[in-house]
Every structure is written in C-alpha cells, then in structure tokens.
Amino acid sequence: GLAVATRADCINDECLDLLSELSEKTYLVVELGLQTIHDVTANHINRCHSYAEFLETYRRLTDRNINVCIHIINGLPGESTEMMLQTAEILGKMRPDGVKIHLLHVIKGTPLAGMYISGEYTPMERESYIETVVKQLEYLPPETVIERLTGDGGRDSLLAPLWSLDKRAVLGGVMKRQKQLDSIQGLRFQEG
C-alpha cells in the first residue's frame, strides 16, 4: 500500500484524479493534517488553510472512497482542554478511517521555542495530556483506527516537554487511565 501525507490545501483536481487512480490499484491512505478545528488557533500557528477548506478536501477524498487518516495536535498555543475535546468530538462525527494524535513539541530554533523561552507558551504536562487523550478517544468511533497516541521529538532538538521522550510511560499512562475510568474508544461517540 501507499500512505501520502499532505495538507488539505495541496490537493487540487489533478492530484485528486491521481490519488483516485492509485486507490484503484493499491491500498491508499491520505494523511491530512487538521491539527485543530479552531480557525483562531490555525491562524496563530500559520496553518494557512481554514477548517472549511479542510472539510472540503476531506469530502472530496471520501467521495472517491479514498481512505483518510487525520492528524490532530494537543497542546497548541492558546488551546484549552475543552477546545481539544471539541476537535475530537467533531472529528469523530466525520468518521475518519484513521487518526493520529500528536503532542506539540517545542523544537530548538523555532518561533515556538522563542515563545517557550520567553514564557509565552507552556507545554502540556504529562498527566494533562494523558487525561485529554483518554477523553478524546471516547469521542472517536470504535471502528476508527488510532494510528498514534503521541509523537516523537528528536532527543537533540527537543526543548520541551522532555517527558514526551518516554513514549512507553505515555502509552502506559493512557491505558492505565482508561482502566481507572472504565473508558473505551467510542464511549461518547454520537453520529454526526
């Protein structure tokens, strides 16, 4: 099979035709970076396309029966837990084939690193991230494949949060919290 990771604003008609052709020949999944449903955040992080534009591209792909995996990021500047949960709830109603959940990493030499150093940005704490992911999973349909619960930051380039380097602890923390809460993927899922 083939996985193509791109942005929603990079898929024009010609590209869509090519993806359709490929999907008829092999297993294909298009990975789209949504990050958040909140345009105010998207503008702040310079995503360069709106939620409405994302939805249009998603619809065009699914209308052609192309598998889609959507990426979201927790801990974006200015986003509350409620906003992150709203993203998951709306995402669930879209019924994507796959979802990748990421934690925002502060990478050395980036504008975000400057915000972090100056105190303008505070990364999520591990327990808050785990709690948020557990609740987000409850909004996602049981049949949606969860392809990632946290990402990797390079040891040499990661400035914060350093706890994210212990991926096993994060994944174990999610499973432990699910068990404590008797929480499962799809618990709060409602048809869109």
PDB file of C-alpha atoms in Angstrom:
ATOM      1  CA  GLY A   1       0.000   0.000   0.000  1.00  0.00           C
ATOM      2  CA  LEU A   2       0.810   3.657  -0.013  1.00  0.00           C
ATOM      3  CA  ALA A   3       0.408   6.455   2.537  1.00  0.00           C
ATOM      4  CA  VAL A   4       0.550  10.046   1.305  1.00  0.00           C
ATOM      5  CA  ALA A   5       0.850  12.741   3.963  1.00  0.00           C
ATOM      6  CA  THR A   6      -0.138  16.233   2.850  1.00  0.00           C
ATOM      7  CA  ARG A   7      -2.069  19.369   3.644  1.00  0.00           C
ATOM      8  CA  ALA A   8      -5.700  19.914   2.736  1.00  0.00           C
ATOM      9  CA  ASP A   9      -4.804  22.958   0.637  1.00  0.00           C
ATOM     10  CA  CYS A  10      -2.350  20.968  -1.501  1.00  0.00           C
ATOM     11  CA  ILE A  11      -4.867  18.648  -3.161  1.00  0.00           C
ATOM     12  CA  ASN A  12      -6.078  20.107  -6.450  1.00  0.00           C
ATOM     13  CA  ASP A  13      -8.215  18.360  -9.079  1.00  0.00           C
ATOM     14  CA  GLU A  14      -5.217  16.864 -10.878  1.00  0.00           C
ATOM     15  CA  CYS A  15      -3.824  15.475  -7.631  1.00  0.00           C
ATOM     16  CA  LEU A  16      -7.236  14.106  -6.663  1.00  0.00           C
ATOM     17  CA  ASP A  17      -7.513  12.301 -10.009  1.00  0.00           C
ATOM     18  CA  LEU A  18      -4.077  10.737  -9.494  1.00  0.00           C
ATOM     19  CA  LEU A  19      -4.956   9.652  -5.946  1.00  0.00           C
ATOM     20  CA  SER A  20      -8.193   8.101  -7.208  1.00  0.00           C
ATOM     21  CA  GLU A  21      -6.289   6.175  -9.851  1.00  0.00           C
ATOM     22  CA  LEU A  22      -3.776   4.935  -7.264  1.00  0.00           C
ATOM     23  CA  SER A  23      -6.521   3.885  -4.856  1.00  0.00           C
ATOM     24  CA  GLU A  24      -7.934   1.600  -7.523  1.00  0.00           C
ATOM     25  CA  LYS A  25      -4.566  -0.160  -7.894  1.00  0.00           C
ATOM     26  CA  THR A  26      -3.409  -0.491  -4.281  1.00  0.00           C
ATOM     27  CA  TYR A  27      -4.338   0.263  -0.702  1.00  0.00           C
ATOM     28  CA  LEU A  28      -4.025   4.031  -0.327  1.00  0.00           C
ATOM     29  CA  VAL A  29      -4.440   6.307   2.665  1.00  0.00           C
ATOM     30  CA  VAL A  30      -4.135  10.074   2.506  1.00  0.00           C
ATOM     31  CA  GLU A  31      -2.974  11.611   5.779  1.00  0.00           C
ATOM     32  CA  LEU A  32      -4.284  15.126   6.320  1.00  0.00           C
ATOM     33  CA  GLY A  33      -3.033  17.485   8.989  1.00  0.00           C
ATOM     34  CA  LEU A  34      -6.071  19.088  10.579  1.00  0.00           C
ATOM     35  CA  GLN A  35      -4.355  19.847  13.923  1.00  0.00           C
ATOM     36  CA  THR A  36      -7.466  21.655  15.274  1.00  0.00           C
ATOM     37  CA  ILE A  37     -10.970  22.609  14.171  1.00  0.00           C
ATOM     38  CA  HIS A  38     -10.468  26.090  15.630  1.00  0.00           C
ATOM     39  CA  ASP A  39      -9.507  28.629  12.962  1.00  0.00           C
ATOM     40  CA  VAL A  40      -8.297  31.107  15.578  1.00  0.00           C
ATOM     41  CA  THR A  41      -5.636  28.573  16.598  1.00  0.00           C
ATOM     42  CA  ALA A  42      -4.921  27.603  12.995  1.00  0.00           C
ATOM     43  CA  ASN A  43      -4.246  31.248  12.144  1.00  0.00           C
ATOM     44  CA  HIS A  44      -1.996  31.584  15.191  1.00  0.00           C
ATOM     45  CA  ILE A  45       0.115  28.566  14.169  1.00  0.00           C
ATOM     46  CA  ASN A  46       0.129  29.590  10.492  1.00  0.00           C
ATOM     47  CA  ARG A  47      -1.686  26.502   9.197  1.00  0.00           C
ATOM     48  CA  CYS A  48      -2.546  28.522   6.061  1.00  0.00           C
ATOM     49  CA  HIS A  49      -5.955  26.986   5.422  1.00  0.00           C
ATOM     50  CA  SER A  50      -9.308  27.093   7.176  1.00  0.00           C
ATOM     51  CA  TYR A  51     -11.301  24.327   8.787  1.00  0.00           C
ATOM     52  CA  ALA A  52     -13.884  24.773   5.985  1.00  0.00           C
ATOM     53  CA  GLU A  53     -11.170  24.175   3.371  1.00  0.00           C
ATOM     54  CA  PHE A  54     -10.075  21.066   5.267  1.00  0.00           C
ATOM     55  CA  LEU A  55     -13.664  19.754   5.283  1.00  0.00           C
ATOM     56  CA  GLU A  56     -14.000  20.323   1.541  1.00  0.00           C
ATOM     57  CA  THR A  57     -10.825  18.352   0.805  1.00  0.00           C
ATOM     58  CA  TYR A  58     -11.869  15.594   3.215  1.00  0.00           C
ATOM     59  CA  ARG A  59     -15.268  15.354   1.480  1.00  0.00           C
ATOM     60  CA  ARG A  60     -13.660  15.257  -1.976  1.00  0.00           C
ATOM     61  CA  LEU A  61     -11.378  12.402  -0.890  1.00  0.00           C
ATOM     62  CA  THR A  62     -14.086  10.358   0.807  1.00  0.00           C
ATOM     63  CA  ASP A  63     -16.487  10.904  -2.111  1.00  0.00           C
ATOM     64  CA  ARG A  64     -13.923   8.976  -4.158  1.00  0.00           C
ATOM     65  CA  ASN A  65     -13.644   6.252  -1.498  1.00  0.00           C
ATOM     66  CA  ILE A  66     -10.084   7.214  -0.615  1.00  0.00           C
ATOM     67  CA  ASN A  67      -9.047   6.273   2.920  1.00  0.00           C
ATOM     68  CA  VAL A  68      -8.181   9.265   5.100  1.00  0.00           C
ATOM     69  CA  CYS A  69      -6.171   9.452   8.321  1.00  0.00           C
ATOM     70  CA  ILE A  70      -6.474  12.775  10.145  1.00  0.00           C
ATOM     71  CA  HIS A  71      -3.754  14.251  12.354  1.00  0.00           C
ATOM     72  CA  ILE A  72      -4.557  16.417  15.368  1.00  0.00           C
ATOM     73  CA  ILE A  73      -2.182  18.125  17.802  1.00  0.00           C
ATOM     74  CA  ASN A  74      -2.788  18.623  21.505  1.00  0.00           C
ATOM     75  CA  GLY A  75      -1.198  21.498  23.376  1.00  0.00           C
ATOM     76  CA  LEU A  76      -1.339  24.130  20.640  1.00  0.00           C
ATOM     77  CA  PRO A  77      -0.788  27.721  21.855  1.00  0.00           C
ATOM     78  CA  GLY A  78      -3.976  29.176  23.311  1.00  0.00           C
ATOM     79  CA  GLU A  79      -5.974  25.947  23.156  1.00  0.00           C
ATOM     80  CA  SER A  80      -7.889  24.853  26.228  1.00  0.00           C
ATOM     81  CA  THR A  81      -8.701  21.254  27.077  1.00  0.00           C
ATOM     82  CA  GLU A  82     -12.282  21.993  26.035  1.00  0.00           C
ATOM     83  CA  MET A  83     -11.099  23.104  22.587  1.00  0.00           C
ATOM     84  CA  MET A  84      -9.029  19.921  22.173  1.00  0.00           C
ATOM     85  CA  LEU A  85     -12.047  17.827  23.142  1.00  0.00           C
ATOM     86  CA  GLN A  86     -14.247  19.758  20.690  1.00  0.00           C
ATOM     87  CA  THR A  87     -11.759  18.895  17.944  1.00  0.00           C
ATOM     88  CA  ALA A  88     -12.028  15.200  18.837  1.00  0.00           C
ATOM     89  CA  GLU A  89     -15.823  15.296  19.044  1.00  0.00           C
ATOM     90  CA  ILE A  90     -16.200  16.919  15.617  1.00  0.00           C
ATOM     91  CA  LEU A  91     -13.506  14.639  14.208  1.00  0.00           C
ATOM     92  CA  GLY A  92     -15.422  11.588  15.450  1.00  0.00           C
ATOM     93  CA  LYS A  93     -18.558  12.721  13.622  1.00  0.00           C
ATOM     94  CA  MET A  94     -16.524  12.781  10.401  1.00  0.00           C
ATOM     95  CA  ARG A  95     -15.848   9.046  10.868  1.00  0.00           C
ATOM     96  CA  PRO A  96     -12.270   9.046   9.525  1.00  0.00           C
ATOM     97  CA  ASP A  97     -10.548   5.780   8.674  1.00  0.00           C
ATOM     98  CA  GLY A  98      -7.639   6.658  10.938  1.00  0.00           C
ATOM     99  CA  VAL A  99      -6.495   9.257  13.454  1.00  0.00           C
ATOM    100  CA  LYS A 100      -3.051  10.241  14.668  1.00  0.00           C
ATOM    101  CA  ILE A 101      -2.923  12.210  17.906  1.00  0.00           C
ATOM    102  CA  HIS A 102       0.214  14.253  18.485  1.00  0.00           C
ATOM    103  CA  LEU A 103       1.616  16.324  21.314  1.00  0.00           C
ATOM    104  CA  LEU A 104       3.036  19.701  20.354  1.00  0.00           C
ATOM    105  CA  HIS A 105       6.802  19.577  20.724  1.00  0.00           C
ATOM    106  CA  VAL A 106       8.945  22.635  21.285  1.00  0.00           C
ATOM    107  CA  ILE A 107      11.869  22.242  18.894  1.00  0.00           C
ATOM    108  CA  LYS A 108      15.057  24.259  19.311  1.00  0.00           C
ATOM    109  CA  GLY A 109      15.436  27.177  16.922  1.00  0.00           C
ATOM    110  CA  THR A 110      11.724  27.557  16.094  1.00  0.00           C
ATOM    111  CA  PRO A 111       9.395  30.500  16.782  1.00  0.00           C
ATOM    112  CA  LEU A 112       7.651  28.268  19.349  1.00  0.00           C
ATOM    113  CA  ALA A 113      10.973  27.795  21.136  1.00  0.00           C
ATOM    114  CA  GLY A 114      11.221  31.566  21.459  1.00  0.00           C
ATOM    115  CA  MET A 115       7.702  31.683  22.908  1.00  0.00           C
ATOM    116  CA  TYR A 116       8.603  28.905  25.347  1.00  0.00           C
ATOM    117  CA  ILE A 117      11.839  30.560  26.470  1.00  0.00           C
ATOM    118  CA  SER A 118      10.086  33.914  26.993  1.00  0.00           C
ATOM    119  CA  GLY A 119       7.265  32.288  28.972  1.00  0.00           C
ATOM    120  CA  GLU A 120       4.601  32.993  26.334  1.00  0.00           C
ATOM    121  CA  TYR A 121       3.973  29.270  25.824  1.00  0.00           C
ATOM    122  CA  THR A 122       3.716  26.472  28.362  1.00  0.00           C
ATOM    123  CA  PRO A 123       3.667  22.868  27.092  1.00  0.00           C
ATOM    124  CA  MET A 124       1.149  20.362  28.405  1.00  0.00           C
ATOM    125  CA  GLU A 125       2.057  18.357  31.475  1.00  0.00           C
ATOM    126  CA  ARG A 126       2.085  14.577  31.028  1.00  0.00           C
ATOM    127  CA  GLU A 127      -0.963  13.873  33.210  1.00  0.00           C
ATOM    128  CA  SER A 128      -2.983  16.567  31.440  1.00  0.00           C
ATOM    129  CA  TYR A 129      -2.001  15.124  28.060  1.00  0.00           C
ATOM    130  CA  ILE A 130      -2.948  11.595  29.133  1.00  0.00           C
ATOM    131  CA  GLU A 131      -6.301  12.756  30.535  1.00  0.00           C
ATOM    132  CA  THR A 132      -7.052  14.693  27.335  1.00  0.00           C
ATOM    133  CA  VAL A 133      -6.184  11.764  25.057  1.00  0.00           C
ATOM    134  CA  VAL A 134      -8.350   9.365  27.083  1.00  0.00           C
ATOM    135  CA  LYS A 135     -11.330  11.723  26.750  1.00  0.00           C
ATOM    136  CA  GLN A 136     -10.645  12.344  23.051  1.00  0.00           C
ATOM    137  CA  LEU A 137     -10.675   8.614  22.343  1.00  0.00           C
ATOM    138  CA  GLU A 138     -14.162   8.421  23.831  1.00  0.00           C
ATOM    139  CA  TYR A 139     -15.429  10.701  21.026  1.00  0.00           C
ATOM    140  CA  LEU A 140     -13.886   8.687  18.198  1.00  0.00           C
ATOM    141  CA  PRO A 141     -15.883   5.878  16.559  1.00  0.00           C
ATOM    142  CA  PRO A 142     -14.874   2.372  17.648  1.00  0.00           C
ATOM    143  CA  GLU A 143     -14.016   1.415  14.062  1.00  0.00           C
ATOM    144  CA  THR A 144     -11.614   4.339  13.520  1.00  0.00           C
ATOM    145  CA  VAL A 145      -8.039   3.077  13.655  1.00  0.00           C
ATOM    146  CA  ILE A 146      -5.956   5.041  16.158  1.00  0.00           C
ATOM    147  CA  GLU A 147      -2.566   5.073  14.490  1.00  0.00           C
ATOM    148  CA  ARG A 148      -0.748   7.224  17.042  1.00  0.00           C
ATOM    149  CA  LEU A 149      -1.305   8.480  20.580  1.00  0.00           C
ATOM    150  CA  THR A 150       1.847  10.549  20.836  1.00  0.00           C
ATOM    151  CA  GLY A 151       4.705  11.518  18.580  1.00  0.00           C
ATOM    152  CA  ASP A 152       8.464  11.582  18.887  1.00  0.00           C
ATOM    153  CA  GLY A 153      10.668  14.608  19.254  1.00  0.00           C
ATOM    154  CA  GLY A 154      14.326  14.213  18.439  1.00  0.00           C
ATOM    155  CA  ARG A 155      16.481  13.983  21.571  1.00  0.00           C
ATOM    156  CA  ASP A 156      18.935  16.511  20.160  1.00  0.00           C
ATOM    157  CA  SER A 157      16.326  19.020  19.007  1.00  0.00           C
ATOM    158  CA  LEU A 158      13.536  18.700  21.594  1.00  0.00           C
ATOM    159  CA  LEU A 159      13.418  21.578  24.049  1.00  0.00           C
ATOM    160  CA  ALA A 160      10.140  20.629  25.763  1.00  0.00           C
ATOM    161  CA  PRO A 161       8.244  18.746  27.070  1.00  0.00           C
ATOM    162  CA  LEU A 162      11.039  16.349  27.941  1.00  0.00           C
ATOM    163  CA  TRP A 163       8.607  13.856  29.470  1.00  0.00           C
ATOM    164  CA  SER A 164       7.456  13.074  25.913  1.00  0.00           C
ATOM    165  CA  LEU A 165      10.741  11.250  25.297  1.00  0.00           C
ATOM    166  CA  ASP A 166       9.410   8.401  27.462  1.00  0.00           C
ATOM    167  CA  LYS A 167       6.820   7.188  24.990  1.00  0.00           C
ATOM    168  CA  ARG A 168       6.258   3.940  26.883  1.00  0.00           C
ATOM    169  CA  ALA A 169       5.231   5.886  30.015  1.00  0.00           C
ATOM    170  CA  VAL A 170       2.792   7.982  27.996  1.00  0.00           C
ATOM    171  CA  LEU A 171       1.171   4.985  26.303  1.00  0.00           C
ATOM    172  CA  GLY A 172       1.084   3.068  29.576  1.00  0.00           C
ATOM    173  CA  GLY A 173      -0.419   6.108  31.263  1.00  0.00           C
ATOM    174  CA  VAL A 174      -3.211   6.262  28.685  1.00  0.00           C
ATOM    175  CA  MET A 175      -4.041   2.569  29.158  1.00  0.00           C
ATOM    176  CA  LYS A 176      -3.893   2.860  32.962  1.00  0.00           C
ATOM    177  CA  ARG A 177      -6.191   5.907  32.981  1.00  0.00           C
ATOM    178  CA  GLN A 178      -8.646   4.203  30.617  1.00  0.00           C
ATOM    179  CA  LYS A 179      -8.812   1.277  33.000  1.00  0.00           C
ATOM    180  CA  GLN A 180      -9.288   3.543  36.037  1.00  0.00           C
ATOM    181  CA  LEU A 181     -12.158   5.383  34.340  1.00  0.00           C
ATOM    182  CA  ASP A 182     -13.617   2.305  32.624  1.00  0.00           C
ATOM    183  CA  SER A 183     -13.126   4.324  29.445  1.00  0.00           C
ATOM    184  CA  ILE A 184     -13.043   2.932  25.921  1.00  0.00           C
ATOM    185  CA  GLN A 185     -12.807   4.377  22.442  1.00  0.00           C
ATOM    186  CA  GLY A 186     -16.268   5.369  21.234  1.00  0.00           C
ATOM    187  CA  LEU A 187     -17.864   5.685  24.687  1.00  0.00           C
ATOM    188  CA  ARG A 188     -19.185   9.193  23.922  1.00  0.00           C
ATOM    189  CA  PHE A 189     -19.342   8.839  20.134  1.00  0.00           C
ATOM    190  CA  GLN A 190     -22.503  10.203  18.566  1.00  0.00           C
ATOM    191  CA  GLU A 191     -23.451  10.075  14.896  1.00  0.00           C
ATOM    192  CA  GLY A 192     -22.944  13.390  13.083  1.00  0.00           C
TER     193      GLY A 192
END
